[in-house]
Tab-separated table of C-alpha atoms in Angstrom:
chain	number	residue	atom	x	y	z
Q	1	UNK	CA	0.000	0.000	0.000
Q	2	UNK	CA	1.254	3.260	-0.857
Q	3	UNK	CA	0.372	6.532	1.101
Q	4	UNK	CA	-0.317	9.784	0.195
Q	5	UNK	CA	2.558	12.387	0.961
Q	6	UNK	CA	0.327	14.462	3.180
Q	7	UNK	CA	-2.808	13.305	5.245
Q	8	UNK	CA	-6.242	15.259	4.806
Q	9	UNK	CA	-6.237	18.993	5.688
Q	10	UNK	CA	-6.680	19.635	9.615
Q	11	UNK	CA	-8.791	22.743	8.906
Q	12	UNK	CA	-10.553	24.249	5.901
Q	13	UNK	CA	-11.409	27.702	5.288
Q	14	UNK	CA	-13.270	30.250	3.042
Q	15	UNK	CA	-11.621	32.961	2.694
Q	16	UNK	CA	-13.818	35.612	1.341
Q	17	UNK	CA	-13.073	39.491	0.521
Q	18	UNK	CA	-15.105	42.737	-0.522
Q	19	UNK	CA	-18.712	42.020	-1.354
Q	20	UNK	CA	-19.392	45.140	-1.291
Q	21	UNK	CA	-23.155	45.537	-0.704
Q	22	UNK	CA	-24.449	48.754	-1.584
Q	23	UNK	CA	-27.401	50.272	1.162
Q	24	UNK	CA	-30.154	48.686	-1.599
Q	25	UNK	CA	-29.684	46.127	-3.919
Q	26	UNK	CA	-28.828	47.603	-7.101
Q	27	UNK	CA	-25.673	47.060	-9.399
Q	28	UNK	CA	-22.734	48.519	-7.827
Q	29	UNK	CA	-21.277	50.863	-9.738
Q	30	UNK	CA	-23.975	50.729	-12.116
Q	31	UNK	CA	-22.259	47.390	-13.136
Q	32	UNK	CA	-21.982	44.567	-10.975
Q	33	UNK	CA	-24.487	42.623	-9.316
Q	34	UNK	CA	-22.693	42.651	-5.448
Q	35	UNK	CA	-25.314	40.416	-4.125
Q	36	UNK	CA	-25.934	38.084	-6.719
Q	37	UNK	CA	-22.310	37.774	-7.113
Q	38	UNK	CA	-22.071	36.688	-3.520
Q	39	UNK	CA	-25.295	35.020	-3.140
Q	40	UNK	CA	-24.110	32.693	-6.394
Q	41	UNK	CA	-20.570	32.200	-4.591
Q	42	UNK	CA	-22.314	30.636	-1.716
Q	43	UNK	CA	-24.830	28.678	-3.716
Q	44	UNK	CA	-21.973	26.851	-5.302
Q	45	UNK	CA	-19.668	26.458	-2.162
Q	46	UNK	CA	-22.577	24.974	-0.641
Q	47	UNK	CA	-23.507	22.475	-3.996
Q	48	UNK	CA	-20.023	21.110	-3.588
Q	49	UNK	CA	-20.182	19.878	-0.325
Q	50	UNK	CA	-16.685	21.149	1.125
Q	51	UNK	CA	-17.755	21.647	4.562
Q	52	UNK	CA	-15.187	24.283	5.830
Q	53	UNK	CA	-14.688	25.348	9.686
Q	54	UNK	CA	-15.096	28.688	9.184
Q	55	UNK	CA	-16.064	31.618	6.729
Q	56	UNK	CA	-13.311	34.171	6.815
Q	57	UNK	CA	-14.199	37.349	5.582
Q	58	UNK	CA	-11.768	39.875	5.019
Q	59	UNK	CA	-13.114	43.192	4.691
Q	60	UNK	CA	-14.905	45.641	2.824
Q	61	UNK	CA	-18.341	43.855	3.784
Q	62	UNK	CA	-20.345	46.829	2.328
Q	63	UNK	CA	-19.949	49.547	0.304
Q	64	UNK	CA	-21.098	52.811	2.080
Q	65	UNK	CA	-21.230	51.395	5.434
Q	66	UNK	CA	-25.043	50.924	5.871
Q	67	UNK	CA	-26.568	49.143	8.530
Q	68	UNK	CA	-28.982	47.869	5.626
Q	69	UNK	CA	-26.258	46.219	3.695
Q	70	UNK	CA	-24.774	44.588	7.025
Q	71	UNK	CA	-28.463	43.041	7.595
Q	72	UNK	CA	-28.759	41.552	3.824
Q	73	UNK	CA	-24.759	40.587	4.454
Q	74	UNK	CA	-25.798	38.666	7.600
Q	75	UNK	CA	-29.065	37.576	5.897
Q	76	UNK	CA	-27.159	35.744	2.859
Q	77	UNK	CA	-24.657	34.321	4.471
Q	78	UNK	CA	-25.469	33.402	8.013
Q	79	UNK	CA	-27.962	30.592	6.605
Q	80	UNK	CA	-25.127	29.310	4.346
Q	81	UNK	CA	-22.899	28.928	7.015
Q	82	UNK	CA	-25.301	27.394	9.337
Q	83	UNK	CA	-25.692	24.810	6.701
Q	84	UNK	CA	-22.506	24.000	6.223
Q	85	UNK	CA	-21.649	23.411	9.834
Q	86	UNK	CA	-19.179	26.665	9.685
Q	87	UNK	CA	-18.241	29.441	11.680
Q	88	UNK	CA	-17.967	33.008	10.289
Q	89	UNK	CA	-15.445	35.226	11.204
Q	90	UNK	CA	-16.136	39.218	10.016
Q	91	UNK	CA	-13.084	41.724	9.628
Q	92	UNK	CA	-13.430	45.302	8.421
Q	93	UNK	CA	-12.059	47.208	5.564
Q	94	UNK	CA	-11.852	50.903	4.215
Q	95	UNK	CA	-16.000	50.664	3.212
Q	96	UNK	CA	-17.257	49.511	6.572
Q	97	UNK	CA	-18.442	51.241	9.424
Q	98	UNK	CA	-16.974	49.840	13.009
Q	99	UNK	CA	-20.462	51.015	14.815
Q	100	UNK	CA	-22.532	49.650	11.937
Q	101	UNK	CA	-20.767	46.431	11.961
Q	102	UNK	CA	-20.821	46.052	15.946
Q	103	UNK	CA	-24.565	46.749	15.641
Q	104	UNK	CA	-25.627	44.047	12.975
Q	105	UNK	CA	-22.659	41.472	13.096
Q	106	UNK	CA	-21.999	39.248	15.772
Q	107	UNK	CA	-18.481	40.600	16.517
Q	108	UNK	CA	-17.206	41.603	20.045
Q	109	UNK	CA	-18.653	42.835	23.373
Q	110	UNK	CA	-15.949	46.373	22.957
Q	111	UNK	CA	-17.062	49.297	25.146
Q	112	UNK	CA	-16.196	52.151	22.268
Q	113	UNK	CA	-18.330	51.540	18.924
Q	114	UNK	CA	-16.282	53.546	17.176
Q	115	UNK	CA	-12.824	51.422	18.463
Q	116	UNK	CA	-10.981	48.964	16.258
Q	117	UNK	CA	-12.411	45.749	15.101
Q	118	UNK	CA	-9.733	43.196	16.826
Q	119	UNK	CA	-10.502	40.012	18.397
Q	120	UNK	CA	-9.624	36.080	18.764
Q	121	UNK	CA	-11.156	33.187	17.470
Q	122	UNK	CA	-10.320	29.483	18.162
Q	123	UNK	CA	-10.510	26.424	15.953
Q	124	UNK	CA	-8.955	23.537	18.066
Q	125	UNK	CA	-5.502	24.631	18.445
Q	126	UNK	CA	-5.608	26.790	15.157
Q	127	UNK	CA	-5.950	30.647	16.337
Q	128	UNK	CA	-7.467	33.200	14.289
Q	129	UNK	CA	-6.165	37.082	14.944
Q	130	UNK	CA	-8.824	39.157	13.696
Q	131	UNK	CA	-6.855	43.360	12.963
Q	132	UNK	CA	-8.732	46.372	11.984
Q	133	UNK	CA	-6.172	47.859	9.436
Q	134	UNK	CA	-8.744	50.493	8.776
Q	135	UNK	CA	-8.507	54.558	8.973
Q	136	UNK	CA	-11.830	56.048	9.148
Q	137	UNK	CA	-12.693	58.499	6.776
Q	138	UNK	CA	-9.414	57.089	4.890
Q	139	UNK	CA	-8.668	54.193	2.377
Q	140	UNK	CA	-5.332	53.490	3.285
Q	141	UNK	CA	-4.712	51.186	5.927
Q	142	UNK	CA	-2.751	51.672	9.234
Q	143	UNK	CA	-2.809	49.372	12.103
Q	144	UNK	CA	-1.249	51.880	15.121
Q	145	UNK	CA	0.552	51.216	18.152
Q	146	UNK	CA	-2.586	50.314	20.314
Q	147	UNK	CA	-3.371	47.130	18.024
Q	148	UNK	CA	0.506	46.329	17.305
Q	149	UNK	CA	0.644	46.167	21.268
Q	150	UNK	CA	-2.479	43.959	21.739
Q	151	UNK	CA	-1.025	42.001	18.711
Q	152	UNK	CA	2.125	41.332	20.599
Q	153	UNK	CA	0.470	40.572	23.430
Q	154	UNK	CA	-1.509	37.423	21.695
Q	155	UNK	CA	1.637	36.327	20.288
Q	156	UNK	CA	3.676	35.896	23.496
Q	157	UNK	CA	1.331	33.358	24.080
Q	158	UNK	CA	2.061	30.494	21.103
Q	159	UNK	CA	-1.300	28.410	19.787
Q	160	UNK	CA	-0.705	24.626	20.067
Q	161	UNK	CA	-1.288	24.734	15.446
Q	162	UNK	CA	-0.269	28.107	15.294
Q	163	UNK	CA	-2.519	31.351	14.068
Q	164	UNK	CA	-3.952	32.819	10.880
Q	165	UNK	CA	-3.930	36.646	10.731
Q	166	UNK	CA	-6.896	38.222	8.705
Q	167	UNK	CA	-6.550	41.724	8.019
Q	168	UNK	CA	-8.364	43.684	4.976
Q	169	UNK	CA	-5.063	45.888	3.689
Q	170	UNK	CA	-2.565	43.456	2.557
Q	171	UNK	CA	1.376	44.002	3.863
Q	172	UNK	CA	2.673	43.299	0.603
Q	173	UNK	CA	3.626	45.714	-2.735
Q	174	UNK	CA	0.920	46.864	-5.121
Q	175	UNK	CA	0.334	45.717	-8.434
Q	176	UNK	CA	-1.663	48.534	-9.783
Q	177	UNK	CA	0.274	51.903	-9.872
Q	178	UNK	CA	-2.841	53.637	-8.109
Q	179	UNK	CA	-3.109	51.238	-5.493
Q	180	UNK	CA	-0.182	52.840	-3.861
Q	181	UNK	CA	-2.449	55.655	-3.093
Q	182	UNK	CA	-4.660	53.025	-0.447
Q	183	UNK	CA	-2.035	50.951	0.707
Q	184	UNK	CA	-1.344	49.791	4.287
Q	185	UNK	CA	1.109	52.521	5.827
Q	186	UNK	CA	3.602	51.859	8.750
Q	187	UNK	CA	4.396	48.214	7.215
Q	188	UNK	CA	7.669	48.460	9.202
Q	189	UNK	CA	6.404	48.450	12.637
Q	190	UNK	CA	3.885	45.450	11.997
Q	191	UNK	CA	6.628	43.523	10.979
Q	192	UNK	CA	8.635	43.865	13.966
Q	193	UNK	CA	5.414	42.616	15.750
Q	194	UNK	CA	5.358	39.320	13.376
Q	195	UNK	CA	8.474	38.306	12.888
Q	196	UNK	CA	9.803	35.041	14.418
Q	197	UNK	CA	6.298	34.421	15.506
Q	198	UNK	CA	3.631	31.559	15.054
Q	199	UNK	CA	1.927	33.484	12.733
Q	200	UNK	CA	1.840	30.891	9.785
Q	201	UNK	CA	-0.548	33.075	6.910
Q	202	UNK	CA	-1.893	36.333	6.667
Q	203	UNK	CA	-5.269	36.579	4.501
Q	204	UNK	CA	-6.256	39.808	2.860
Q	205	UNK	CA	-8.225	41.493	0.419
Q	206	UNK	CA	-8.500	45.118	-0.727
Q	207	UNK	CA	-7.275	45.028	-4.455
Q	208	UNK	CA	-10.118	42.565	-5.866
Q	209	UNK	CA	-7.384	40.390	-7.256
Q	210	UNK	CA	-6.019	37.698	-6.110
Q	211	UNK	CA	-2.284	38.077	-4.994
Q	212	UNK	CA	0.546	35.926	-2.804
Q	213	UNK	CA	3.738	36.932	-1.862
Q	214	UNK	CA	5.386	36.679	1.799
Q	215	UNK	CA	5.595	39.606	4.676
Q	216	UNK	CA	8.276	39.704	7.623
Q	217	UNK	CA	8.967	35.849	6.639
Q	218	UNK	CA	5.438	35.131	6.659
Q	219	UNK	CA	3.277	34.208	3.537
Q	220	UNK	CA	0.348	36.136	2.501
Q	221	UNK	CA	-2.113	35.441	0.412
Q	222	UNK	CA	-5.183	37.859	-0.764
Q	223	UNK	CA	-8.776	37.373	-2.188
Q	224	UNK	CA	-10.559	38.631	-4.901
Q	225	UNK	CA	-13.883	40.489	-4.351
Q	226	UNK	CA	-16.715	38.388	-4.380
Q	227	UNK	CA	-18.393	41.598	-6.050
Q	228	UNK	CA	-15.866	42.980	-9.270
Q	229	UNK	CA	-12.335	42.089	-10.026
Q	230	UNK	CA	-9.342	44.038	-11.021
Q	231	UNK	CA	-7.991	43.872	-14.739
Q	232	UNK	CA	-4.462	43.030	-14.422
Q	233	UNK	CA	-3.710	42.433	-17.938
Q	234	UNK	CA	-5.419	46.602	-18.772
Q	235	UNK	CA	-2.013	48.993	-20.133
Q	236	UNK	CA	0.511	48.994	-17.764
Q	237	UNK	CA	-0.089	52.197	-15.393
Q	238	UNK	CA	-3.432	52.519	-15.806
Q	239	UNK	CA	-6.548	50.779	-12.938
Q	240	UNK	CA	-9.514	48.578	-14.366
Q	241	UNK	CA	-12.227	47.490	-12.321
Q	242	UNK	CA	-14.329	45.017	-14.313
Q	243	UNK	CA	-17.414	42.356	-13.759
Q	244	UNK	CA	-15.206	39.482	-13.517
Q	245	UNK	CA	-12.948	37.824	-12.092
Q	246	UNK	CA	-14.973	37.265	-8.827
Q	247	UNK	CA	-14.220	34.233	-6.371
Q	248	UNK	CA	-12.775	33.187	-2.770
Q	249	UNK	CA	-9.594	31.431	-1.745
Q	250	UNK	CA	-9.800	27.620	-0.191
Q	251	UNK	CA	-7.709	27.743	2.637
Q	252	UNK	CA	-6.364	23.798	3.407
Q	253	UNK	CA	-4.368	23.620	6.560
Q	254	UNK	CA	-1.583	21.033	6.901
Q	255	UNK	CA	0.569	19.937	9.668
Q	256	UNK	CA	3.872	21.435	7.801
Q	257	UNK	CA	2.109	23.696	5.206
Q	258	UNK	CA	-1.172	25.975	4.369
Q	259	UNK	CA	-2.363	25.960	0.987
Q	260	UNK	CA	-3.990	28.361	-0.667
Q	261	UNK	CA	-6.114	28.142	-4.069
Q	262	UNK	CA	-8.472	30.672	-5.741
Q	263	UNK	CA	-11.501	29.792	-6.634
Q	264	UNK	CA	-13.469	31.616	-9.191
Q	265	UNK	CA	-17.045	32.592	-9.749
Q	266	UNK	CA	-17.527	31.484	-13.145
Q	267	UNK	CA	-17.100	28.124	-14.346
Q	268	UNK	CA	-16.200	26.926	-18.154
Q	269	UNK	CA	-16.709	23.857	-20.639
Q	270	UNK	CA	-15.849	20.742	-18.855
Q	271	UNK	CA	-12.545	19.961	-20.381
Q	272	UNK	CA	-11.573	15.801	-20.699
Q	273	UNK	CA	-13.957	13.775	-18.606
Q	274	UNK	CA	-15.416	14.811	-15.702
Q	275	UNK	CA	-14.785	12.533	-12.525
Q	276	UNK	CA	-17.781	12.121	-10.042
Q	277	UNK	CA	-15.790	11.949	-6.869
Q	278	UNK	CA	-16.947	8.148	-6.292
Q	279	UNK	CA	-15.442	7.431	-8.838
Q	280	UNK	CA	-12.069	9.063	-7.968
Q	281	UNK	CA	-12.188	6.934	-4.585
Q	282	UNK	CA	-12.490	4.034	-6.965
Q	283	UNK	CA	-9.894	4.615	-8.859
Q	284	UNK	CA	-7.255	6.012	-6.163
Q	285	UNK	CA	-7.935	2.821	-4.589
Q	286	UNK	CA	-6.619	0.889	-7.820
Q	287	UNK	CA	-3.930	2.216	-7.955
Q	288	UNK	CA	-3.434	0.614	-3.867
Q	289	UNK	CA	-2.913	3.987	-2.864
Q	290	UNK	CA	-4.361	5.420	1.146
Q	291	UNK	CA	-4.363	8.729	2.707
Q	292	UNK	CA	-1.568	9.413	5.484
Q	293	UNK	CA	-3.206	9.617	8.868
């Protein structure tokens, strides 16, 4: 019998980023759909049957703020998740609203309305740090010294699997000239907080394109919006937003290694032959092959 080189994930995620609900449903921008987007996403995470631990959503939840949008947010995927047997974690970005969040999202019990969006949340001995990289009023990010402190704090204390960071502004270089103009400031100091920790990923979103690279030794890995994508392949200099390129990351944590794969809204021709997944038991059996334990 021949094993696998790694056993089944230990934890699965959905990392999710910028839906973007406007106050009413109506196409955002005048182009894109926000809700059916993300109501579509959901209908076909939950068709597949991956049965993550947790929702991760990273920011940028509405567009405007509105406690309106938070309710239909909560309304579309609260339901989803119960279905699915999965937690939901919410972070802010740039478009939210901390008050409007704290009133309509299940988020923390924090005295000031108006303070940052930072909190813990445990699955088994995985930790999740929640940051609020957001400015208000601003859409450039800055964590501070108040959450860098708390941040350190947290981290003197090592999780038994280690911890996933979610924070909406990405620590990493922009693609897009423009984006330059809304990154997340004071990179330095956050670093110093990170390094040699057991911070093992940092999920973002922000620039509605997926992106991966690695921060104070750490990798990162960012979302696209669930609501419009960035053109990437537009003339070099210039920003594109477009209706496309929409989807999530699956987030597959390993004993040694987290892997992290977009996903994308829209789905093509099946190419070759499609393999019902009894099937591909069947055959991965054949070939006298087991998963590690």
């Amino acid at each position: 019998m021949i094993r696998t080189e790694h056993p089944r994930p230990s934890a699965v995620f959905v990392h999710l980023a910028d839906s973007h609900l406007p106050g009413e449903p109506s196409p955002l921008y005048g182009a894109a759909d926000a809700d059916g987007h993300l109501a579509a996403i959901l209908a076909g995470l939950e068709e597949s049957g991956l049965r993550p631990d947790a929702l991760l959503l990273a920011g940028d939840l509405v567009d405007r703020g509105d406690r309106s949008a938070y309710r239909r947010l909560r309304a579309l995927v609260e339901p989803v998740a119960e279905r699915l047997g999965a937690a939901v974690v919410w972070a802010p970005g740039n478009h939210d609203d901390r008050a409007a969040m704290r009133a309509e999202l299940p988020l923390d019990d924090a005295a000031d309305p108006a303070s940052p969006v930072c909190f813990v949340r445990w699955f088994g001995g995985l930790r999740v740090l929640v940051l609020d990289s957001t400015v208000p009023g601003e859409h450039w990010g800055e964590i501070g010294p108040v959450q860098e402190a708390w941040l350190r704090d947290e981290l003197s204390r090592p999780a038994p699997e280690g911890s996933l960071l979610v924070m909406h502004h990405p620590p990493l270089p922009t693609v897009l000239d423009l984006a330059v103009t809304v990154e997340l400031r004071g990179q330095a100091a956050l670093a110093d907080v990170l390094r040699g920790s057991d911070v093992r990923a940092i999920l973002s979103g922000h620039v509605h394109h997926p992106s991966f690279g690695t921060f104070a030794g750490i990798p990162v890995a960012v979302a696209s919006s669930s609501a419009y994508g960035q053109d990437l392949a537009t003339a070099v200099g210039s920003t594109r937003g477009q209706d496309a390129a929409q989807g999530y990351n699956l987030v597959q944590v390993y004993p040694g290694t987290i892997v992290h794969s977009p996903v994308a809204l829209q789905r093509g021709s099946t190419v070759g032959e499609h393999v019902p997944a009894e099937e591909a038991a069947r055959r991965i059996a054949a070939a006298g092959i087991a998963w590690r334990e």
